[in-house]
Amino acid sequence: KNEVEQSPQNLTAQEGEFITINCSYSVGISALHWLQQHPGGGIVSLFMLSSGKKKHGRLIATINIQEKHSSLHITASHPRDSAVYICAVGPGGGADGLTFGKGTHLIIQP
Amino acid sequence: NAGVTQTPKFRILKIGQSMTLQCAQDMNHNYMYWYRQDPGMGLKLIYYSVGAGITDKGEVPNGYNVSRSTTEDFPLRLELAAPSQTSVYFCASRRDGEAFFGQGTRLTVV
């Protein structure tokens, strides 16, 4: 069974700071997901990646398959980025469900 | 496309009552999932389905039942609700690995 560990659990930063959230997993995977959950809200998929790096706006996700590690970066952070960021790993195109980390609670202060 | 739609958003149940959490998706995805999210924990898989008429247990299926009579709908049934089933429930669908989540149902059993 895959174990997914995220760090830090909680992060408070000032607006404009560069943010890094880390995710490690124990067993080789086909795909890693970064998800965003606003308080009381649903879950939105930010990235799915199986190698390398992806960028969307101010968000960048990287993965190192050999080291079983991924990072989510936020550049020029803004208070609207405040949310819980969740790392999940899964079987790529297979049917099995995802295995989730506990999430990182990010607060960006103005 | 509405994506994944869950109803209700909130519900309070008394111990021993039963209810059905509804989930529908309009993306023609074969793979659908029910997860529960407890405070401080990663989402856990309850049940999943790979297509109409096919369902299978996840990590925490006890106390729940599902059915999948159509591609669109994947309801989750709670029989004899217990306080341990107080949680936030998320329905999700997947295609080509990418995950789509509903807005969640916050259920309290008292």
PDB file of C-alpha atoms in Angstrom, chain A:
ATOM      1  CA  LYS A   1       0.000   0.000   0.000  1.00  0.00           C
ATOM      2  CA  ASN A   2       1.369   3.373  -0.957  1.00  0.00           C
ATOM      3  CA  GLU A   3       2.060   5.881   1.789  1.00  0.00           C
ATOM      4  CA  VAL A   4       1.859   9.546   0.864  1.00  0.00           C
ATOM      5  CA  GLU A   5       3.517  12.126   3.089  1.00  0.00           C
ATOM      6  CA  GLN A   6       3.175  15.866   2.670  1.00  0.00           C
ATOM      7  CA  SER A   7       5.154  18.658   4.255  1.00  0.00           C
ATOM      8  CA  PRO A   8       4.638  21.044   5.780  1.00  0.00           C
ATOM      9  CA  GLN A   9       1.237  20.318   7.324  1.00  0.00           C
ATOM     10  CA  ASN A  10       0.602  24.031   7.864  1.00  0.00           C
ATOM     11  CA  LEU A  11       2.203  27.030   6.201  1.00  0.00           C
ATOM     12  CA  THR A  12       1.587  30.739   6.747  1.00  0.00           C
ATOM     13  CA  ALA A  13       3.331  33.203   4.454  1.00  0.00           C
ATOM     14  CA  GLN A  14       3.136  36.814   3.364  1.00  0.00           C
ATOM     15  CA  GLU A  15       1.664  37.890   0.062  1.00  0.00           C
ATOM     16  CA  GLY A  16       4.257  37.740  -2.687  1.00  0.00           C
ATOM     17  CA  GLU A  17       6.363  34.975  -1.167  1.00  0.00           C
ATOM     18  CA  PHE A  18       7.475  31.899  -3.107  1.00  0.00           C
ATOM     19  CA  ILE A  19       5.742  28.817  -1.708  1.00  0.00           C
ATOM     20  CA  THR A  20       6.912  25.202  -1.854  1.00  0.00           C
ATOM     21  CA  ILE A  21       4.866  22.193  -0.739  1.00  0.00           C
ATOM     22  CA  ASN A  22       6.452  18.758  -0.798  1.00  0.00           C
ATOM     23  CA  CYS A  23       5.060  15.270  -1.344  1.00  0.00           C
ATOM     24  CA  SER A  24       6.804  11.914  -0.949  1.00  0.00           C
ATOM     25  CA  TYR A  25       5.402   8.482  -1.673  1.00  0.00           C
ATOM     26  CA  SER A  26       6.636   5.006  -0.874  1.00  0.00           C
ATOM     27  CA  VAL A  27       5.773   2.865  -3.917  1.00  0.00           C
ATOM     28  CA  GLY A  28       6.310   3.524  -7.614  1.00  0.00           C
ATOM     29  CA  ILE A  29       3.314   5.097  -9.306  1.00  0.00           C
ATOM     30  CA  SER A  30       1.912   5.920 -12.717  1.00  0.00           C
ATOM     31  CA  ALA A  31       0.640   9.398 -11.921  1.00  0.00           C
ATOM     32  CA  LEU A  32       0.705  12.015  -9.183  1.00  0.00           C
ATOM     33  CA  HIS A  33      -2.037  14.581  -8.657  1.00  0.00           C
ATOM     34  CA  TRP A  34      -1.993  17.969  -6.983  1.00  0.00           C
ATOM     35  CA  LEU A  35      -5.417  19.078  -5.804  1.00  0.00           C
ATOM     36  CA  GLN A  36      -6.760  22.256  -4.214  1.00  0.00           C
ATOM     37  CA  GLN A  37      -9.533  22.475  -1.625  1.00  0.00           C
ATOM     38  CA  HIS A  38     -10.906  25.804  -0.406  1.00  0.00           C
ATOM     39  CA  PRO A  39     -12.553  25.937   3.048  1.00  0.00           C
ATOM     40  CA  GLY A  40     -15.962  24.311   2.887  1.00  0.00           C
ATOM     41  CA  GLY A  41     -15.493  23.758  -0.806  1.00  0.00           C
ATOM     42  CA  GLY A  42     -15.006  21.043  -3.289  1.00  0.00           C
ATOM     43  CA  ILE A  43     -11.762  19.621  -4.600  1.00  0.00           C
ATOM     44  CA  VAL A  44     -10.244  20.890  -7.819  1.00  0.00           C
ATOM     45  CA  SER A  45      -7.536  19.145  -9.786  1.00  0.00           C
ATOM     46  CA  LEU A  46      -4.513  21.382 -10.409  1.00  0.00           C
ATOM     47  CA  PHE A  47      -2.073  18.988 -12.048  1.00  0.00           C
ATOM     48  CA  MET A  48      -1.641  15.382 -13.024  1.00  0.00           C
ATOM     49  CA  LEU A  49       1.933  14.453 -13.848  1.00  0.00           C
ATOM     50  CA  SER A  50       3.983  11.339 -14.346  1.00  0.00           C
ATOM     51  CA  SER A  51       7.350  12.906 -15.133  1.00  0.00           C
ATOM     52  CA  GLY A  52       9.146  16.229 -15.336  1.00  0.00           C
ATOM     53  CA  LYS A  53       7.428  19.515 -14.746  1.00  0.00           C
ATOM     54  CA  LYS A  54       4.150  21.277 -15.497  1.00  0.00           C
ATOM     55  CA  LYS A  55       3.253  24.958 -15.208  1.00  0.00           C
ATOM     56  CA  HIS A  56      -0.104  26.681 -15.073  1.00  0.00           C
ATOM     57  CA  GLY A  57      -0.083  30.395 -14.384  1.00  0.00           C
ATOM     58  CA  ARG A  58       1.727  30.941 -11.079  1.00  0.00           C
ATOM     59  CA  LEU A  59       1.672  27.256 -10.186  1.00  0.00           C
ATOM     60  CA  ILE A  60       4.489  24.839 -10.996  1.00  0.00           C
ATOM     61  CA  ALA A  61       4.552  21.128 -10.224  1.00  0.00           C
ATOM     62  CA  THR A  62       7.605  18.905 -10.489  1.00  0.00           C
ATOM     63  CA  ILE A  63       8.134  15.211  -9.959  1.00  0.00           C
ATOM     64  CA  ASN A  64      11.238  13.068  -9.504  1.00  0.00           C
ATOM     65  CA  ILE A  65      10.242   9.471 -10.163  1.00  0.00           C
ATOM     66  CA  GLN A  66      13.544   7.994  -8.988  1.00  0.00           C
ATOM     67  CA  GLU A  67      13.356   9.792  -5.638  1.00  0.00           C
ATOM     68  CA  LYS A  68       9.554   9.320  -5.332  1.00  0.00           C
ATOM     69  CA  HIS A  69       9.102  12.996  -4.624  1.00  0.00           C
ATOM     70  CA  SER A  70       7.063  15.867  -5.992  1.00  0.00           C
ATOM     71  CA  SER A  71       6.866  19.574  -5.236  1.00  0.00           C
ATOM     72  CA  LEU A  72       4.199  22.179  -5.827  1.00  0.00           C
ATOM     73  CA  HIS A  73       5.444  25.751  -6.111  1.00  0.00           C
ATOM     74  CA  ILE A  74       3.419  28.949  -6.044  1.00  0.00           C
ATOM     75  CA  THR A  75       5.143  32.093  -7.301  1.00  0.00           C
ATOM     76  CA  ALA A  76       4.048  35.596  -6.243  1.00  0.00           C
ATOM     77  CA  SER A  77       1.581  34.140  -3.730  1.00  0.00           C
ATOM     78  CA  HIS A  78      -1.729  35.904  -3.161  1.00  0.00           C
ATOM     79  CA  PRO A  79      -4.345  35.638  -0.389  1.00  0.00           C
ATOM     80  CA  ARG A  80      -6.677  33.877  -2.826  1.00  0.00           C
ATOM     81  CA  ASP A  81      -4.135  31.023  -2.920  1.00  0.00           C
ATOM     82  CA  SER A  82      -5.096  30.249   0.694  1.00  0.00           C
ATOM     83  CA  ALA A  83      -6.438  26.690   0.632  1.00  0.00           C
ATOM     84  CA  VAL A  84      -5.569  23.103   1.450  1.00  0.00           C
ATOM     85  CA  TYR A  85      -3.282  21.536  -1.145  1.00  0.00           C
ATOM     86  CA  ILE A  86      -3.514  17.773  -1.440  1.00  0.00           C
ATOM     87  CA  CYS A  87      -1.102  15.361  -3.076  1.00  0.00           C
ATOM     88  CA  ALA A  88      -2.523  12.068  -4.359  1.00  0.00           C
ATOM     89  CA  VAL A  89      -0.965   9.165  -6.219  1.00  0.00           C
ATOM     90  CA  GLY A  90      -2.631   6.677  -8.474  1.00  0.00           C
ATOM     91  CA  PRO A  91      -2.548   4.139 -11.250  1.00  0.00           C
ATOM     92  CA  GLY A  92      -2.563   6.503 -14.227  1.00  0.00           C
ATOM     93  CA  GLY A  93      -5.211   5.184 -16.564  1.00  0.00           C
ATOM     94  CA  GLY A  94      -6.150   2.258 -14.330  1.00  0.00           C
ATOM     95  CA  ALA A  95      -9.349   2.019 -12.318  1.00  0.00           C
ATOM     96  CA  ASP A  96      -7.915   1.857  -8.819  1.00  0.00           C
ATOM     97  CA  GLY A  97      -8.653   4.783  -6.543  1.00  0.00           C
ATOM     98  CA  LEU A  98      -6.136   7.421  -5.555  1.00  0.00           C
ATOM     99  CA  THR A  99      -4.104   7.379  -2.334  1.00  0.00           C
ATOM    100  CA  PHE A 100      -4.107  10.779  -0.682  1.00  0.00           C
ATOM    101  CA  GLY A 101      -1.807  12.738   1.568  1.00  0.00           C
ATOM    102  CA  LYS A 102      -3.275  14.574   4.535  1.00  0.00           C
ATOM    103  CA  GLY A 103      -2.950  17.938   2.856  1.00  0.00           C
ATOM    104  CA  THR A 104      -1.052  21.159   3.473  1.00  0.00           C
ATOM    105  CA  HIS A 105      -3.059  24.044   4.912  1.00  0.00           C
ATOM    106  CA  LEU A 106      -1.712  27.231   3.308  1.00  0.00           C
ATOM    107  CA  ILE A 107      -2.565  30.742   4.513  1.00  0.00           C
ATOM    108  CA  ILE A 108      -1.301  33.762   2.604  1.00  0.00           C
ATOM    109  CA  GLN A 109      -1.549  36.954   4.599  1.00  0.00           C
ATOM    110  CA  PRO A 110      -1.937  40.339   2.855  1.00  0.00           C
TER     111      PRO A 110
END
